[in-house]
Amino acid sequence: MEGADRERTEAGFKVRTPVAEARRILSDAVRERGDDVPCGTETVDVARADGRVLAAPVTAARNVPHYQRAAMDGYAVRAADTFGASERSPEVVRIVEPDASDEEHATADRIEPGTAARVHTGSALPEGADAVVMIERVTERESLGELEVEDALAEGENVAPVGEDVAEGQRLYEAGHRLRPSDLGLLRSAGYGQVAVAQRPTVGVIPTGEELVAGDPDPGEVIETNGLTVSRLAQRWGARATYRDVVTDDPESLRVAIQRDLTKDVVVTTGGSSVGERDLLPEVIDDLGEVLVHGVGLKPGHPVCLGIVEDTPVLALPGYPVACIINAVQFLRPTLRWLEGTTPDPHPTTQARLERKIPSEPGTRTFARVRLEARDEDDLDRDEPAYTAIPTRASGSGVLSSVALADGWVVVDDDREGIPAGETVAVENWEINP
């Protein structure tokens, strides 16, 4: 073993950067590009913009509705013609029929004083009308072409005015808003066929390790799973991920693989990030650029290395599967958000009563995987959580099933020495939302 390798291995991680501080350092490096949207912007059709992040504020290009419309089925009238009308003393008006030659419109275009026209919910109000009487409050005299109105109406009654939903020029969304299906409908109705959004960040995912194989492992070989998992997580988080072939533990091969993907917005490697003889990535990253953080106060997964090479974030994630996933959630997910010009939303949580104690070291943020079990409602007090959180494992970063078969994890903050049994905890459902 060379002297530098021996020194690195023996030193271990005497100082581990707190998670929040490591995230801040990485965020500053990403935002040093100086752009509001570091990964760039593009214009897309509104119909294809679900889940995309707006690159600029959006204001309504037109009123919604852009015409006065009937708020219910009935008859459009002049409110003045209904003055004094009641069930015992109805006002009588003449029914105006629509133009028989106009098959597209079932409503007359105009009414004169003393007349009414049939309208349906959403119909344009005929010119001259200023109110709608409900169908339930009239009696039709079809043979005479007349209508008995049993309600006295105020001007504007049962009428949706121009701009009732959205007014032209109204601010709808700020830059950084992630679009939902309901937003797409509003954008289209407000006059938008296309919208400017952040480009989807690109990610190169490079699994490393000479022991990794695609399938049918011999003794000492391991099926590659980290690269697959991380690339699919990145896609779920809105990125375009390229899942590379395994790169062996060789400095030059690792260097070439990282340099190849510097065209991406982020480079992620898995494995080889610790301080052992075969953990070469921290030195390779430092050779190519700068190591920002090496060793973070989280468990499992402290041997993570965060660097920057030619303005591109390079995240070297640990090789143990659980540690790899936890670090991807803690560092890759927020990096993708920063590149879009946003910040990560908190994960949805489920309140649960902890069945067994979760141990933790002071100064270390622990991620304890748990499964949820519904409690018997008859045994619950009024304010008790409806679930029990049963730890699967609080340690064991190589046991992938402890994450895959769990319902989430409980985060033990850096300043706590574990969580006692019986405490109500928040179970982070980290796989639910992007």
Short mmCIF file of C-alpha atoms in Angstrom, two decimals:
data_model
loop_
_atom_site.label_atom_id
_atom_site.label_comp_id
_atom_site.label_asym_id
_atom_site.label_seq_id
_atom_site.Cartn_x
_atom_site.Cartn_y
_atom_site.Cartn_z
CA MET A 1 0.00 0.00 0.00
CA GLU A 2 1.40 3.42 -0.96
CA GLY A 3 2.01 5.96 1.80
CA ALA A 4 -0.87 8.25 0.73
CA ASP A 5 -3.29 5.31 0.59
CA ARG A 6 -2.19 4.09 4.02
CA GLU A 7 -2.61 7.58 5.50
CA ARG A 8 -6.10 7.92 4.03
CA THR A 9 -7.21 4.49 5.22
CA GLU A 10 -5.89 4.91 8.74
CA ALA A 11 -7.31 8.42 9.11
CA GLY A 12 -10.86 7.31 8.40
CA PHE A 13 -13.49 10.02 8.90
CA LYS A 14 -12.44 11.80 12.07
CA VAL A 15 -14.48 14.84 11.04
CA ARG A 16 -17.88 14.37 9.44
CA THR A 17 -19.68 17.37 8.01
CA PRO A 18 -23.26 17.77 9.31
CA VAL A 19 -25.88 16.99 6.67
CA ALA A 20 -27.30 20.53 6.62
CA GLU A 21 -23.83 22.05 6.20
CA ALA A 22 -22.89 19.60 3.44
CA ARG A 23 -26.09 20.47 1.62
CA ARG A 24 -25.39 24.20 1.96
CA ILE A 25 -21.87 23.80 0.55
CA LEU A 26 -23.19 21.79 -2.40
CA SER A 27 -26.02 24.27 -2.99
CA ASP A 28 -23.60 27.20 -3.08
CA ALA A 29 -21.45 25.39 -5.64
CA VAL A 30 -24.44 24.64 -7.88
CA ARG A 31 -25.78 28.19 -7.67
CA GLU A 32 -22.40 29.74 -8.48
CA ARG A 33 -23.36 29.38 -12.12
CA GLY A 34 -25.29 32.59 -11.48
CA ASP A 35 -28.37 31.67 -13.52
CA ASP A 36 -31.88 31.66 -12.08
CA VAL A 37 -32.31 28.28 -13.80
CA PRO A 38 -28.84 26.71 -13.95
CA CYS A 39 -29.89 23.83 -16.21
CA GLY A 40 -31.40 26.19 -18.83
CA THR A 41 -34.93 26.79 -20.13
CA GLU A 42 -37.10 25.67 -23.03
CA THR A 43 -40.60 26.25 -24.37
CA VAL A 44 -43.02 23.32 -24.41
CA ASP A 45 -46.67 22.77 -25.27
CA VAL A 46 -48.93 23.16 -22.26
CA ALA A 47 -50.25 19.63 -22.83
CA ARG A 48 -46.71 18.28 -22.26
CA ALA A 49 -45.83 20.47 -19.27
CA ASP A 50 -47.15 18.32 -16.41
CA GLY A 51 -44.51 18.14 -13.68
CA ARG A 52 -42.31 20.79 -15.28
CA VAL A 53 -41.07 23.88 -13.46
CA LEU A 54 -42.02 27.34 -14.73
CA ALA A 55 -39.01 29.39 -15.76
CA ALA A 56 -40.82 32.75 -15.50
CA PRO A 57 -43.93 34.22 -13.88
CA VAL A 58 -47.21 33.72 -15.76
CA THR A 59 -50.08 36.20 -15.99
CA ALA A 60 -53.44 35.56 -17.63
CA ALA A 61 -53.51 36.53 -21.31
CA ARG A 62 -57.31 36.84 -21.31
CA ASN A 63 -60.37 36.90 -19.09
CA VAL A 64 -61.90 33.59 -18.03
CA PRO A 65 -64.71 33.52 -18.90
CA HIS A 66 -64.29 36.05 -21.68
CA TYR A 67 -68.07 36.54 -21.96
CA GLN A 68 -71.03 36.80 -19.59
CA ARG A 69 -72.49 33.33 -19.15
CA ALA A 70 -75.51 31.73 -17.54
CA ALA A 71 -74.69 30.21 -14.15
CA MET A 72 -77.57 27.73 -14.38
CA ASP A 73 -80.28 26.35 -16.65
CA GLY A 74 -83.20 28.73 -17.12
CA TYR A 75 -84.20 31.82 -19.07
CA ALA A 76 -82.17 34.95 -19.75
CA VAL A 77 -84.24 38.04 -18.94
CA ARG A 78 -83.98 41.73 -18.17
CA ALA A 79 -84.08 42.07 -14.40
CA ALA A 80 -86.35 45.13 -14.74
CA ASP A 81 -89.01 42.95 -16.42
CA THR A 82 -89.26 40.77 -13.28
CA PHE A 83 -89.87 43.56 -10.80
CA GLY A 84 -92.60 42.51 -8.35
CA ALA A 85 -92.84 38.94 -9.71
CA SER A 86 -93.86 36.20 -7.26
CA GLU A 87 -95.37 32.75 -7.33
CA ARG A 88 -98.85 34.21 -6.71
CA SER A 89 -98.35 37.11 -9.09
CA PRO A 90 -95.94 36.15 -11.86
CA GLU A 91 -94.72 38.50 -14.57
CA VAL A 92 -95.40 37.35 -18.13
CA VAL A 93 -92.80 37.75 -20.89
CA ARG A 94 -92.57 36.52 -24.45
CA ILE A 95 -90.18 33.68 -25.32
CA VAL A 96 -87.66 34.47 -28.06
CA GLU A 97 -86.56 31.44 -30.05
CA PRO A 98 -83.01 31.07 -31.43
CA ASP A 99 -82.35 31.48 -35.14
CA ALA A 100 -83.49 28.17 -36.64
CA SER A 101 -80.78 28.40 -39.31
CA ASP A 102 -78.02 28.56 -36.69
CA GLU A 103 -77.53 24.96 -35.59
CA GLU A 104 -74.51 25.76 -33.41
CA HIS A 105 -76.37 28.11 -31.04
CA ALA A 106 -79.38 27.08 -28.96
CA THR A 107 -79.77 30.56 -27.47
CA ALA A 108 -81.16 33.71 -29.04
CA ASP A 109 -78.52 36.37 -29.73
CA ARG A 110 -80.60 39.22 -28.33
CA ILE A 111 -83.67 39.92 -26.23
CA GLU A 112 -85.80 43.07 -26.14
CA PRO A 113 -87.73 44.44 -23.17
CA GLY A 114 -90.52 42.05 -22.18
CA THR A 115 -88.85 38.96 -23.69
CA ALA A 116 -86.79 35.98 -22.46
CA ALA A 117 -84.54 33.38 -24.09
CA ARG A 118 -83.78 29.82 -22.99
CA VAL A 119 -80.20 29.33 -21.74
CA HIS A 120 -78.18 26.47 -20.35
CA THR A 121 -75.42 26.53 -17.76
CA GLY A 122 -72.39 28.09 -19.44
CA SER A 123 -74.36 29.60 -22.32
CA ALA A 124 -73.43 33.09 -23.45
CA LEU A 125 -75.92 35.62 -22.14
CA PRO A 126 -77.92 37.16 -25.02
CA GLU A 127 -77.40 40.84 -25.68
CA GLY A 128 -79.90 42.89 -23.68
CA ALA A 129 -80.22 40.29 -20.87
CA ASP A 130 -78.77 40.94 -17.42
CA ALA A 131 -80.13 38.08 -15.28
CA VAL A 132 -81.17 34.42 -15.47
CA VAL A 133 -84.29 33.01 -13.86
CA MET A 134 -83.99 29.36 -12.80
CA ILE A 135 -86.00 26.83 -14.77
CA GLU A 136 -87.68 25.79 -11.51
CA ARG A 137 -89.11 29.33 -11.04
CA VAL A 138 -90.94 29.65 -14.36
CA THR A 139 -94.04 28.22 -16.01
CA GLU A 140 -93.90 27.84 -19.77
CA ARG A 141 -97.00 28.54 -21.85
CA GLU A 142 -95.74 26.83 -24.97
CA SER A 143 -98.93 27.28 -26.98
CA LEU A 144 -98.80 31.03 -26.40
CA GLY A 145 -95.01 31.41 -26.59
CA GLU A 146 -95.08 33.01 -23.18
CA LEU A 147 -93.31 32.54 -19.87
CA GLU A 148 -94.58 33.19 -16.34
CA VAL A 149 -91.67 34.37 -14.17
CA GLU A 150 -92.19 33.72 -10.46
CA ASP A 151 -89.04 35.43 -9.12
CA ALA A 152 -88.05 39.08 -8.88
CA LEU A 153 -84.40 39.16 -9.96
CA ALA A 154 -81.60 41.60 -9.33
CA GLU A 155 -79.28 42.64 -12.14
CA GLY A 156 -76.51 40.06 -12.50
CA GLU A 157 -78.39 37.35 -10.62
CA ASN A 158 -77.42 33.81 -11.74
CA VAL A 159 -74.94 35.30 -14.21
CA ALA A 160 -71.18 34.59 -14.22
CA PRO A 161 -69.49 37.89 -15.15
CA VAL A 162 -66.55 38.36 -17.51
CA GLY A 163 -63.34 37.43 -15.67
CA GLU A 164 -65.16 35.73 -12.77
CA ASP A 165 -62.64 32.87 -12.82
CA VAL A 166 -59.52 34.74 -13.95
CA ALA A 167 -59.03 38.39 -14.88
CA GLU A 168 -56.82 39.36 -17.81
CA GLY A 169 -53.40 40.36 -16.43
CA GLN A 170 -53.91 38.48 -13.16
CA ARG A 171 -50.72 36.84 -11.84
CA LEU A 172 -51.30 33.08 -11.93
CA TYR A 173 -47.96 31.50 -11.04
CA GLU A 174 -44.48 32.51 -9.98
CA ALA A 175 -41.28 31.21 -11.50
CA GLY A 176 -40.32 27.93 -9.86
CA HIS A 177 -43.88 26.61 -9.64
CA ARG A 178 -44.11 22.91 -10.53
CA LEU A 179 -47.07 22.43 -12.84
CA ARG A 180 -49.89 20.03 -12.01
CA PRO A 181 -52.66 18.75 -14.31
CA SER A 182 -55.11 21.36 -12.95
CA ASP A 183 -52.56 24.08 -13.74
CA LEU A 184 -52.41 22.97 -17.36
CA GLY A 185 -56.15 23.43 -17.71
CA LEU A 186 -55.98 26.91 -16.20
CA LEU A 187 -53.05 27.91 -18.41
CA ARG A 188 -54.84 26.81 -21.54
CA SER A 189 -58.08 28.54 -20.59
CA ALA A 190 -56.12 31.71 -19.78
CA GLY A 191 -54.70 31.86 -23.29
CA TYR A 192 -51.51 29.78 -23.24
CA GLY A 193 -50.66 27.10 -25.78
CA GLN A 194 -47.00 27.00 -24.77
CA VAL A 195 -45.06 27.88 -21.64
CA ALA A 196 -41.41 28.47 -20.70
CA VAL A 197 -40.07 25.85 -18.29
CA ALA A 198 -36.75 24.72 -16.83
CA GLN A 199 -35.07 22.06 -18.89
CA ARG A 200 -35.03 18.66 -17.27
CA PRO A 201 -31.63 18.26 -15.60
CA THR A 202 -29.41 15.62 -17.15
CA VAL A 203 -27.61 13.06 -14.99
CA GLY A 204 -24.84 10.59 -15.81
CA VAL A 205 -24.98 7.60 -13.43
CA ILE A 206 -21.76 5.60 -13.27
CA PRO A 207 -21.66 2.41 -11.16
CA THR A 208 -18.11 1.51 -10.15
CA GLY A 209 -16.45 -1.57 -8.70
CA GLU A 210 -14.57 -4.52 -10.17
CA GLU A 211 -16.83 -6.92 -8.26
CA LEU A 212 -20.03 -5.75 -10.01
CA VAL A 213 -21.76 -7.90 -12.67
CA ALA A 214 -25.04 -7.72 -14.56
CA GLY A 215 -26.30 -11.15 -13.51
CA ASP A 216 -25.48 -14.71 -12.37
CA PRO A 217 -22.75 -13.71 -9.91
CA ASP A 218 -19.95 -16.03 -8.95
CA PRO A 219 -18.71 -16.10 -5.33
CA GLY A 220 -17.25 -12.67 -4.55
CA GLU A 221 -19.24 -10.97 -7.32
CA VAL A 222 -22.22 -8.68 -6.72
CA ILE A 223 -25.12 -7.88 -9.02
CA GLU A 224 -25.12 -4.18 -9.92
CA THR A 225 -28.17 -2.48 -8.39
CA ASN A 226 -27.06 0.96 -7.23
CA GLY A 227 -26.73 2.50 -10.68
CA LEU A 228 -30.11 1.11 -11.70
CA THR A 229 -31.80 2.42 -8.56
CA VAL A 230 -30.20 5.88 -8.66
CA SER A 231 -30.90 6.38 -12.37
CA ARG A 232 -34.57 5.53 -11.88
CA LEU A 233 -34.80 7.76 -8.81
CA ALA A 234 -33.33 10.61 -10.87
CA GLN A 235 -35.96 10.04 -13.55
CA ARG A 236 -38.71 10.00 -10.95
CA TRP A 237 -37.35 13.31 -9.67
CA GLY A 238 -37.73 14.83 -13.14
CA ALA A 239 -34.25 14.34 -14.60
CA ARG A 240 -33.08 12.63 -17.78
CA ALA A 241 -30.68 9.96 -16.57
CA THR A 242 -28.10 8.00 -18.53
CA TYR A 243 -27.30 4.69 -16.83
CA ARG A 244 -23.71 3.78 -17.74
CA ASP A 245 -21.93 0.43 -17.78
CA VAL A 246 -19.89 -0.55 -14.74
CA VAL A 247 -16.43 1.06 -14.51
CA THR A 248 -13.69 -0.90 -12.76
CA ASP A 249 -11.58 0.41 -9.85
CA ASP A 250 -8.85 1.99 -11.92
CA PRO A 251 -7.93 5.72 -11.63
CA GLU A 252 -7.65 6.33 -15.37
CA SER A 253 -10.90 4.48 -16.18
CA LEU A 254 -12.72 6.48 -13.50
CA ARG A 255 -11.23 9.73 -14.77
CA VAL A 256 -12.33 9.02 -18.35
CA ALA A 257 -15.85 8.03 -17.21
CA ILE A 258 -16.34 11.24 -15.23
CA GLN A 259 -14.92 13.44 -18.00
CA ARG A 260 -17.23 11.78 -20.54
CA ASP A 261 -20.29 12.86 -18.52
CA LEU A 262 -19.24 16.45 -17.78
CA THR A 263 -21.67 17.41 -20.56
CA LYS A 264 -24.43 16.44 -18.08
CA ASP A 265 -25.79 18.73 -15.38
CA VAL A 266 -24.79 16.23 -12.67
CA VAL A 267 -22.43 13.26 -12.54
CA VAL A 268 -23.23 10.53 -9.99
CA THR A 269 -20.98 7.60 -9.20
CA THR A 270 -21.79 4.67 -6.93
CA GLY A 271 -19.16 2.83 -4.92
CA GLY A 272 -15.53 3.65 -4.24
CA SER A 273 -16.26 6.76 -2.16
CA SER A 274 -14.83 5.79 1.21
CA VAL A 275 -11.20 5.70 2.44
CA GLY A 276 -10.18 2.12 1.63
CA GLU A 277 -7.46 0.96 -0.74
CA ARG A 278 -9.97 0.61 -3.62
CA ASP A 279 -11.85 3.83 -2.84
CA LEU A 280 -10.28 5.91 -5.56
CA LEU A 281 -13.03 8.35 -6.50
CA PRO A 282 -12.32 11.12 -3.96
CA GLU A 283 -8.76 11.45 -5.29
CA VAL A 284 -9.90 11.29 -8.91
CA ILE A 285 -12.48 14.03 -8.29
CA ASP A 286 -9.94 16.17 -6.47
CA ASP A 287 -7.50 15.70 -9.38
CA LEU A 288 -10.10 16.79 -11.93
CA GLY A 289 -11.67 19.53 -9.85
CA GLU A 290 -12.36 20.04 -6.15
CA VAL A 291 -13.69 17.86 -3.35
CA LEU A 292 -16.14 20.00 -1.37
CA VAL A 293 -17.11 17.46 1.29
CA HIS A 294 -15.84 13.97 2.09
CA GLY A 295 -17.58 12.26 4.96
CA VAL A 296 -21.00 13.38 6.23
CA GLY A 297 -22.63 12.89 9.61
CA LEU A 298 -25.40 10.56 8.55
CA LYS A 299 -26.02 6.87 9.12
CA PRO A 300 -26.01 4.71 7.17
CA GLY A 301 -23.92 6.33 4.45
CA HIS A 302 -21.32 8.68 5.90
CA PRO A 303 -18.63 7.90 3.24
CA VAL A 304 -20.13 10.20 0.60
CA CYS A 305 -17.96 12.55 -1.45
CA LEU A 306 -19.34 15.75 -2.95
CA GLY A 307 -17.26 17.60 -5.51
CA ILE A 308 -17.30 19.99 -8.41
CA VAL A 309 -15.52 19.49 -11.75
CA GLU A 310 -15.68 22.16 -14.46
CA ASP A 311 -18.81 23.66 -12.82
CA THR A 312 -20.50 20.24 -12.81
CA PRO A 313 -21.51 18.71 -9.46
CA VAL A 314 -20.02 15.23 -9.01
CA LEU A 315 -21.65 13.12 -6.30
CA ALA A 316 -19.76 9.99 -5.30
CA LEU A 317 -22.27 7.86 -3.42
CA PRO A 318 -21.33 4.89 -1.19
CA GLY A 319 -21.46 1.38 -2.60
CA TYR A 320 -23.67 -0.17 0.07
CA PRO A 321 -27.24 -0.05 -1.33
CA VAL A 322 -29.02 1.54 1.64
CA ALA A 323 -26.28 4.13 2.10
CA CYS A 324 -26.42 4.85 -1.63
CA ILE A 325 -30.18 5.43 -1.61
CA ILE A 326 -30.14 7.62 1.50
CA ASN A 327 -27.40 9.82 0.07
CA ALA A 328 -29.21 10.05 -3.28
CA VAL A 329 -32.29 11.33 -1.46
CA GLN A 330 -30.29 13.73 0.70
CA PHE A 331 -28.01 15.16 -2.00
CA LEU A 332 -29.00 14.22 -5.57
CA ARG A 333 -32.67 15.10 -5.16
CA PRO A 334 -31.99 18.63 -3.85
CA THR A 335 -29.27 19.15 -6.49
CA LEU A 336 -31.83 18.48 -9.23
CA ARG A 337 -34.17 21.01 -7.64
CA TRP A 338 -31.45 23.67 -7.40
CA LEU A 339 -30.62 23.13 -11.05
CA GLU A 340 -34.28 23.82 -11.90
CA GLY A 341 -34.18 27.00 -9.82
CA THR A 342 -36.35 25.60 -7.00
CA THR A 343 -35.89 24.00 -3.60
CA PRO A 344 -36.94 20.45 -2.61
CA ASP A 345 -40.36 20.03 -1.05
CA PRO A 346 -40.50 18.13 2.23
CA HIS A 347 -41.48 14.49 2.00
CA PRO A 348 -45.03 13.56 3.02
CA THR A 349 -45.07 11.96 6.46
CA THR A 350 -47.24 9.56 8.44
CA GLN A 351 -47.55 9.98 12.19
CA ALA A 352 -46.97 6.71 14.05
CA ARG A 353 -46.23 5.38 17.51
CA LEU A 354 -42.72 3.92 17.69
CA GLU A 355 -42.78 0.29 18.79
CA ARG A 356 -39.10 -0.06 19.77
CA LYS A 357 -36.31 2.33 20.63
CA ILE A 358 -34.17 3.65 17.79
CA PRO A 359 -30.54 4.16 18.87
CA SER A 360 -28.42 6.94 17.40
CA GLU A 361 -25.05 8.57 17.94
CA PRO A 362 -24.89 12.29 18.88
CA GLY A 363 -23.81 14.37 15.90
CA THR A 364 -25.10 11.80 13.43
CA ARG A 365 -28.39 12.00 11.53
CA THR A 366 -29.78 8.47 11.54
CA PHE A 367 -32.27 7.08 9.02
CA ALA A 368 -34.08 4.14 10.62
CA ARG A 369 -36.20 2.12 8.22
CA VAL A 370 -39.64 1.19 9.51
CA ARG A 371 -42.77 -0.54 8.37
CA LEU A 372 -46.20 0.76 9.30
CA GLU A 373 -48.93 -1.29 10.91
CA ALA A 374 -52.46 0.00 11.38
CA ARG A 375 -53.57 0.07 15.00
CA ASP A 376 -56.97 -1.13 16.23
CA GLU A 377 -59.17 1.96 16.26
CA ASP A 378 -61.03 0.69 19.33
CA ASP A 379 -57.79 0.81 21.35
CA LEU A 380 -56.85 4.38 20.35
CA ASP A 381 -57.28 7.47 22.47
CA ARG A 382 -58.57 10.53 20.70
CA ASP A 383 -55.21 12.11 19.72
CA GLU A 384 -53.15 8.95 19.24
CA PRO A 385 -51.67 8.12 15.81
CA ALA A 386 -53.45 5.46 13.80
CA TYR A 387 -50.24 3.55 12.99
CA THR A 388 -47.41 1.78 14.75
CA ALA A 389 -43.88 2.25 13.34
CA ILE A 390 -41.90 -0.99 13.61
CA PRO A 391 -38.15 -0.59 12.95
CA THR A 392 -36.79 -3.02 10.38
CA ARG A 393 -33.19 -1.96 10.94
CA ALA A 394 -31.50 1.13 12.31
CA SER A 395 -28.16 0.02 10.89
CA GLY A 396 -26.88 -2.28 8.17
CA SER A 397 -26.20 -0.21 5.07
CA GLY A 398 -25.85 -3.28 2.85
CA VAL A 399 -29.29 -4.75 3.53
CA LEU A 400 -31.30 -3.49 0.55
CA SER A 401 -34.49 -5.25 1.67
CA SER A 402 -34.56 -3.03 4.78
CA VAL A 403 -35.47 -0.15 2.46
CA ALA A 404 -37.34 -1.96 -0.30
CA LEU A 405 -39.68 -3.72 2.15
CA ALA A 406 -40.14 -0.72 4.45
CA ASP A 407 -42.86 1.94 4.31
CA GLY A 408 -40.43 4.78 4.98
CA TRP A 409 -37.84 5.90 7.47
CA VAL A 410 -37.71 7.81 10.72
CA VAL A 411 -35.06 10.54 10.84
CA VAL A 412 -33.25 10.90 14.15
CA ASP A 413 -31.82 14.43 14.18
CA ASP A 414 -28.16 15.12 14.82
CA ASP A 415 -28.78 16.48 18.32
CA ARG A 416 -30.63 13.41 19.67
CA GLU A 417 -29.32 10.21 21.18
CA GLY A 418 -32.01 7.98 19.75
CA ILE A 419 -35.79 7.97 20.08
CA PRO A 420 -37.47 6.00 22.89
CA ALA A 421 -40.22 3.46 22.31
CA GLY A 422 -43.73 4.88 22.56
CA GLU A 423 -42.85 8.29 21.12
CA THR A 424 -44.91 9.62 18.22
CA VAL A 425 -42.65 9.89 15.18
CA ALA A 426 -42.95 11.19 11.61
CA VAL A 427 -42.34 8.44 9.08
CA GLU A 428 -40.98 9.99 5.88
CA ASN A 429 -42.62 8.45 2.83
CA TRP A 430 -39.63 9.43 0.70
CA GLU A 431 -40.65 7.45 -2.42
CA ILE A 432 -44.11 9.01 -2.79
CA ASN A 433 -43.50 12.49 -4.17
CA PRO A 434 -40.93 13.78 -6.62
#
